[in-house]
Amino acid sequence: MAEFRLENIAINGISCAVPDNKVLTKDFYDKFGQEYVDSFIETTGVESSYRTPEEQTASDLCYVAAEDVIQKKGIDKSSIGLLVFVSQTPDYRLPATACVLHKRLGLEKNCLAFDVNLGCSAFVYGINIAGAMMNSLNIEKALLLNGDTCTKTNSPEDKSEHMLFGDAGSATLLVKSEGASIIGELMTDGEGFKSIIMPSGGYRNRNGSHERTVWGDGNIRSDYDGYINGTDVFVFSISQVPKLIKKFVADNGIEEFDHLVLHQANRMMFKQISKKTKIPMDKIPETIDRFGNTSGASIPLTLCDIYGNDETEGTSRELMCGFGIGLSWGVVYTEIQKKDIFPIIYTDDYFKDGGVSHD
């Protein structure tokens, strides 16, 4: 089992950014029909989402969040030794978007920066990656940046996905802190790699069709659009996820926690996970209703939604679980100071020097 314990590592700041553009799910009545849209809202919980304009990317949202957490924590940028950008919607196929963010943030040359290709489980995997590297390389401070612009990855004619997603970026500051700890467990089932997939756009199927046609599930998409096998993902989520949560809590003697913060995938999944773990729904916060499924940023976004405008002092005990694409899933438990979780930022800022001159 991939169990981990990060000793003397703490989450010292969390900031999130979403686009200014709010879209109501009911705005799709004319496109998909009122009966279908109302049923979709009831099942998934998505009443609205925030969507990037064409020129704004996940790294733009992460950049704003990173600058916010650096400024609010009063961090000297020269003390940051690691930047990990976890996303499935990078700026380019190459180079790593982390290098772009390294430049934009003005970090030192001795700060490591790299990308990780993960979506729904990005936050829980990223915590382990960043924390483990901090310990092995004696790094004092690290930035974990999680973000995706999933609204750019699906067909606008795909009624199963087009209303589901929202865009968001987050920045989590990890620091060395005596006596702190973060524990977790991570899992993968590559047998399900086709359950959530974009068939073309990489180097496996380089000649896929850009033409949108009706697929077997009745939705219209091309080989360059995202596809979700909803049945497979739902069955996986309500079976493997609660099984891991129950095992993790029992193995580690976790009797008290303030919330179970789930990846914001689907309201119906929350109810099933609540039922199977016997964790009441009032301990499972929801942001999918207002922000949609924001992929790897959904856990930090939910924490910022809970605590960002809460001026109460004290520590929160958070059990966090990400699950989905890969298939991959994981759980993390730690304590976070409430004052270190900041309000959600709304922005349309973007990097205006992201192209290459052809002159």
Coordinates of C-alpha atoms in Angstrom, one line a residue:
M1 CA 0.0 0.0 0.0
A2 CA 1.2 3.5 -0.8
E3 CA 0.8 4.9 2.6
F4 CA 2.8 8.0 3.6
R5 CA 3.6 10.2 6.6
L6 CA 5.2 13.6 6.1
E7 CA 6.7 14.6 9.4
N8 CA 7.4 18.2 10.2
I9 CA 5.6 19.4 7.0
A10 CA 2.5 21.7 7.2
I11 CA 0.1 23.3 4.9
N12 CA 0.8 27.0 5.6
G13 CA -1.4 28.8 3.1
I14 CA -4.1 28.1 0.5
S15 CA -5.4 30.5 -2.1
C16 CA -7.7 29.9 -5.1
A17 CA -8.7 31.8 -8.2
V18 CA -11.6 31.3 -10.6
P19 CA -12.6 33.3 -13.8
D20 CA -15.0 36.3 -13.6
N21 CA -17.4 34.7 -16.1
K22 CA -20.3 32.9 -14.3
V23 CA -22.5 30.7 -16.3
L24 CA -25.9 29.4 -15.0
T25 CA -26.7 25.8 -15.9
K26 CA -30.3 26.9 -16.7
D27 CA -28.8 29.0 -19.5
F28 CA -28.6 25.7 -21.4
Y29 CA -32.4 25.2 -21.5
D30 CA -32.5 26.3 -25.2
K31 CA -29.5 24.1 -26.1
F32 CA -30.3 20.9 -24.3
G33 CA -34.0 21.2 -23.3
Q34 CA -35.4 22.2 -19.9
E35 CA -36.3 18.7 -18.8
Y36 CA -32.8 17.3 -19.4
V37 CA -31.1 20.3 -17.8
D38 CA -33.3 20.2 -14.7
S39 CA -32.6 16.5 -14.3
F40 CA -28.9 17.2 -14.8
I41 CA -28.9 19.8 -12.0
E42 CA -30.8 17.5 -9.7
T43 CA -28.4 14.6 -10.3
T44 CA -25.0 16.4 -10.4
G45 CA -25.8 19.4 -8.2
V46 CA -24.2 21.8 -10.8
E47 CA -26.3 25.0 -10.8
S48 CA -23.5 27.3 -12.1
S49 CA -19.9 27.3 -13.0
Y50 CA -17.1 29.8 -13.8
R51 CA -15.5 29.6 -17.3
T52 CA -12.3 31.1 -18.7
P53 CA -12.2 33.3 -21.7
E54 CA -10.3 31.9 -24.7
E55 CA -6.9 33.5 -23.8
Q56 CA -7.0 32.5 -20.1
T57 CA -5.4 29.2 -18.9
A58 CA -5.1 27.1 -15.8
S59 CA -1.6 28.5 -15.2
D60 CA -3.1 32.1 -15.2
L61 CA -5.4 31.1 -12.4
C62 CA -2.7 29.3 -10.5
Y63 CA -0.4 32.3 -10.9
V64 CA -2.9 34.7 -9.4
A65 CA -3.5 32.3 -6.5
A66 CA 0.3 31.8 -5.9
E67 CA 0.9 35.6 -5.8
D68 CA -1.9 35.9 -3.4
V69 CA -0.7 33.3 -1.0
I70 CA 2.9 34.6 -1.2
Q71 CA 1.8 38.2 -0.5
K72 CA -0.6 37.3 2.4
K73 CA 2.0 35.0 4.1
G74 CA 4.8 37.6 3.6
I75 CA 7.0 35.0 1.9
D76 CA 10.4 35.9 0.5
K77 CA 10.3 34.3 -2.9
S78 CA 14.0 33.3 -2.7
S79 CA 13.0 30.9 0.1
I80 CA 10.8 28.8 -2.2
G81 CA 12.7 25.7 -3.3
L82 CA 10.1 23.8 -5.2
L83 CA 7.1 24.5 -7.6
V84 CA 4.9 21.6 -8.7
F85 CA 2.2 22.3 -11.2
V86 CA -0.4 19.5 -11.4
S87 CA -2.8 19.8 -14.3
Q88 CA -4.2 18.1 -17.4
T89 CA -4.7 21.4 -19.2
P90 CA -1.1 22.8 -19.5
D91 CA -0.2 25.9 -21.5
Y92 CA 1.8 23.8 -24.1
R93 CA 2.7 20.3 -25.0
L94 CA 6.2 21.5 -24.2
P95 CA 7.9 23.0 -22.2
A96 CA 6.5 22.2 -18.7
T97 CA 4.1 24.9 -17.6
A98 CA 5.9 24.9 -14.3
C99 CA 8.8 26.6 -16.0
V100 CA 6.5 29.4 -17.2
L101 CA 5.1 29.9 -13.8
H102 CA 8.7 29.9 -12.3
K103 CA 9.5 32.8 -14.7
R104 CA 6.3 34.7 -14.0
L105 CA 6.7 34.4 -10.2
G106 CA 10.3 35.4 -10.3
L107 CA 11.6 32.4 -8.4
E108 CA 15.3 31.6 -7.9
K109 CA 17.3 29.3 -10.3
N110 CA 17.8 26.8 -7.5
C111 CA 14.0 26.4 -7.2
L112 CA 12.9 23.1 -8.8
A113 CA 9.9 23.3 -11.1
F114 CA 8.1 20.5 -13.0
D115 CA 4.6 19.4 -14.2
V116 CA 2.6 16.4 -13.1
N117 CA -0.3 15.1 -15.4
L118 CA -3.2 14.3 -13.0
G119 CA -6.7 15.6 -12.7
C120 CA -9.2 14.6 -10.0
S121 CA -6.7 13.2 -7.6
A122 CA -4.2 15.9 -8.3
F123 CA -4.3 17.6 -4.9
V124 CA -3.8 14.5 -2.7
Y125 CA -1.1 13.1 -5.0
G126 CA 0.6 16.6 -5.2
I127 CA 0.7 17.0 -1.4
N128 CA 2.7 13.7 -1.2
I129 CA 5.0 14.6 -4.1
A130 CA 5.9 18.1 -2.8
G131 CA 6.2 17.0 0.8
A132 CA 8.4 14.0 0.1
M133 CA 10.7 16.1 -2.1
M134 CA 10.9 18.8 0.7
N135 CA 12.2 16.1 3.1
S136 CA 14.5 14.4 0.7
L137 CA 16.1 17.6 -0.6
N138 CA 15.9 19.7 2.6
I139 CA 13.6 22.3 1.0
E140 CA 12.0 24.7 3.5
K141 CA 9.1 26.0 1.4
A142 CA 7.2 24.6 -1.7
L143 CA 4.3 25.7 -3.9
L144 CA 1.8 23.1 -5.0
L145 CA -0.2 24.6 -7.9
N146 CA -3.4 22.7 -8.9
G147 CA -5.5 23.9 -11.8
D148 CA -7.5 22.9 -14.8
T149 CA -9.6 24.6 -17.5
C150 CA -11.8 21.6 -18.2
T151 CA -14.4 23.7 -20.0
K152 CA -12.0 23.9 -22.9
T153 CA -11.7 20.1 -23.2
N154 CA -15.2 19.0 -24.0
S155 CA -17.5 19.3 -26.9
P156 CA -20.1 22.1 -26.6
E157 CA -22.6 19.6 -28.0
D158 CA -21.9 17.0 -25.3
K159 CA -24.7 17.3 -22.9
S160 CA -23.2 14.8 -20.5
E161 CA -20.1 17.0 -19.9
H162 CA -20.5 20.5 -21.2
M163 CA -22.5 21.6 -18.2
L164 CA -20.5 19.7 -15.6
F165 CA -17.2 21.4 -15.5
G166 CA -15.9 24.7 -14.2
D167 CA -12.4 26.3 -14.3
A168 CA -10.2 27.0 -11.3
G169 CA -6.6 27.3 -10.1
S170 CA -5.1 26.9 -6.6
A171 CA -1.9 27.5 -4.7
T172 CA -0.9 25.6 -1.6
L173 CA 2.1 26.6 0.4
L174 CA 3.9 23.8 2.2
V175 CA 6.5 24.6 4.8
K176 CA 8.8 22.8 7.2
S177 CA 7.2 23.0 10.7
E178 CA 8.4 21.2 13.8
G179 CA 5.8 18.8 15.1
A180 CA 3.4 19.0 12.1
S181 CA 2.4 16.0 10.1
I182 CA 0.5 15.1 7.0
I183 CA -0.6 11.5 6.5
G184 CA -2.2 9.8 3.5
E185 CA -2.7 6.9 1.2
L186 CA -2.7 6.8 -2.6
M187 CA -4.0 4.2 -5.1
T188 CA -4.2 3.6 -8.9
D189 CA -6.1 1.2 -11.1
G190 CA -4.8 1.6 -14.7
E191 CA -7.4 -0.9 -15.9
G192 CA -9.7 2.1 -16.0
F193 CA -7.6 4.4 -18.1
K194 CA -10.2 4.6 -20.8
S195 CA -13.0 5.6 -18.4
I196 CA -12.0 9.2 -18.6
I197 CA -10.0 10.0 -21.7
M198 CA -9.3 12.4 -24.5
P199 CA -8.3 10.0 -27.3
S200 CA -6.3 12.4 -29.5
G201 CA -4.1 15.4 -28.8
G202 CA -1.0 13.6 -27.6
Y203 CA 1.3 11.3 -29.5
R204 CA -0.7 8.0 -29.4
N205 CA -3.5 8.9 -31.9
R206 CA -2.0 11.7 -33.9
N207 CA -4.4 11.5 -36.8
G208 CA -7.7 11.5 -34.9
S209 CA -10.7 13.2 -36.4
H210 CA -11.6 16.8 -35.5
E211 CA -15.1 16.2 -36.9
R212 CA -17.7 16.0 -34.3
T213 CA -20.0 13.0 -34.7
V214 CA -22.6 11.1 -32.6
W215 CA -20.8 8.6 -30.4
G216 CA -22.4 5.4 -29.1
D217 CA -23.7 7.1 -25.9
G218 CA -25.7 9.5 -28.1
N219 CA -23.4 12.5 -27.4
I220 CA -21.6 14.6 -30.1
R221 CA -17.9 14.9 -29.8
S222 CA -14.6 14.5 -31.7
D223 CA -11.5 12.5 -31.0
Y224 CA -10.0 15.7 -29.5
D225 CA -12.8 16.1 -27.0
G226 CA -12.9 14.6 -23.5
Y227 CA -15.0 11.5 -22.9
I228 CA -16.3 10.1 -19.6
N229 CA -17.8 6.6 -19.2
G230 CA -20.3 7.8 -16.5
T231 CA -21.3 4.3 -15.4
D232 CA -17.8 3.1 -14.9
V233 CA -16.7 6.2 -13.0
F234 CA -19.8 6.2 -10.8
V235 CA -19.4 2.5 -9.9
F236 CA -15.7 3.1 -9.1
S237 CA -16.4 6.2 -7.1
I238 CA -19.0 4.6 -4.8
S239 CA -17.1 1.4 -4.3
Q240 CA -13.4 2.0 -4.1
V241 CA -13.5 5.5 -2.6
P242 CA -15.5 4.7 0.6
K243 CA -13.5 1.5 1.0
L244 CA -10.3 3.5 1.1
I245 CA -11.7 6.2 3.4
K246 CA -13.0 3.6 5.9
K247 CA -9.7 1.7 5.9
F248 CA -7.6 4.9 6.2
V249 CA -9.6 6.2 9.1
A250 CA -9.5 2.9 10.9
D251 CA -5.8 2.2 10.3
N252 CA -4.8 5.6 11.6
G253 CA -7.2 5.9 14.5
I254 CA -8.8 9.1 13.2
E255 CA -11.9 9.6 15.4
E256 CA -12.5 13.3 14.9
F257 CA -12.3 15.6 11.9
D258 CA -14.2 18.7 10.9
H259 CA -14.9 17.8 7.3
L260 CA -14.5 15.1 4.7
V261 CA -13.6 17.3 1.7
L262 CA -14.3 15.3 -1.5
H263 CA -13.3 16.0 -5.0
Q264 CA -16.3 17.8 -6.3
A265 CA -17.4 15.3 -8.9
N266 CA -21.1 14.7 -8.5
R267 CA -23.7 15.3 -5.8
M268 CA -25.1 11.7 -6.1
M269 CA -21.7 10.3 -5.5
F270 CA -21.4 12.4 -2.3
K271 CA -24.7 10.8 -1.0
Q272 CA -23.5 7.3 -1.7
I273 CA -20.1 7.9 -0.2
S274 CA -21.7 9.4 2.9
K275 CA -24.0 6.4 3.2
K276 CA -21.2 3.8 2.8
T277 CA -18.8 5.6 5.2
K278 CA -21.5 6.6 7.7
I279 CA -20.0 10.1 7.6
P280 CA -23.0 12.5 7.6
M281 CA -23.7 14.8 4.7
D282 CA -23.3 17.9 6.9
K283 CA -19.6 17.0 7.2
I284 CA -19.2 16.8 3.4
P285 CA -19.1 20.3 2.1
E286 CA -20.2 21.1 -1.4
T287 CA -19.0 23.6 -4.0
I288 CA -20.0 21.8 -7.1
D289 CA -23.4 23.6 -7.0
R290 CA -21.8 27.0 -7.6
F291 CA -18.4 26.2 -9.3
G292 CA -19.0 22.9 -11.1
N293 CA -16.5 20.1 -11.2
T294 CA -13.1 21.9 -11.1
S295 CA -10.9 18.8 -11.4
G296 CA -7.7 18.9 -9.3
A297 CA -8.5 22.4 -7.8
S298 CA -11.8 21.3 -6.3
I299 CA -10.5 20.3 -2.8
P300 CA -8.5 23.5 -2.1
L301 CA -11.3 25.5 -3.7
T302 CA -13.8 23.9 -1.2
L303 CA -11.5 24.7 1.7
C304 CA -11.3 28.3 0.6
D305 CA -15.1 28.4 0.3
I306 CA -15.4 27.1 3.9
Y307 CA -12.8 29.2 5.6
G308 CA -11.7 32.0 3.3
N309 CA -14.1 34.5 4.8
D310 CA -14.1 33.0 8.3
E311 CA -12.2 35.1 10.8
T312 CA -12.4 32.5 13.5
E313 CA -9.1 31.6 15.0
G314 CA -8.1 28.0 15.5
T315 CA -7.2 24.8 13.7
S316 CA -9.3 22.8 11.3
R317 CA -8.9 19.0 11.0
E318 CA -9.4 18.0 7.4
L319 CA -9.9 14.6 5.8
M320 CA -9.5 15.1 2.1
C321 CA -10.2 12.6 -0.8
G322 CA -9.5 13.0 -4.5
F323 CA -10.6 10.4 -7.0
G324 CA -11.2 9.9 -10.8
I325 CA -9.2 10.0 -14.0
G326 CA -6.5 7.3 -14.3
L327 CA -8.2 5.7 -12.5
S328 CA -6.5 7.1 -9.4
W329 CA -7.6 8.0 -5.9
G330 CA -6.2 9.0 -2.5
V331 CA -6.9 10.4 0.9
V332 CA -5.0 12.9 3.1
Y333 CA -5.5 14.0 6.7
T334 CA -3.9 17.0 8.3
E335 CA -4.5 20.0 10.5
I336 CA -4.6 23.5 9.0
Q337 CA -4.8 26.9 10.6
K338 CA -8.1 28.5 9.5
K339 CA -6.4 31.9 9.1
D340 CA -4.1 30.4 6.5
I341 CA -7.0 29.6 4.1
F342 CA -7.8 32.7 2.0
P343 CA -10.9 34.0 0.2
I344 CA -11.6 32.9 -3.4
I345 CA -10.3 35.4 -6.1
Y346 CA -12.3 36.2 -9.2
T347 CA -10.1 37.2 -12.2
D348 CA -9.8 37.4 -16.0
D349 CA -6.1 38.1 -15.9
Y350 CA -3.9 36.2 -18.3
F351 CA -0.2 36.0 -19.5
K352 CA 0.1 38.3 -22.5
D353 CA 3.7 37.2 -23.3
G354 CA 2.8 33.5 -23.8
G355 CA 3.4 33.3 -27.5
V356 CA 6.5 33.1 -29.7
S357 CA 7.3 35.8 -32.3
H358 CA 7.5 34.5 -35.9
D359 CA 9.4 37.5 -37.1

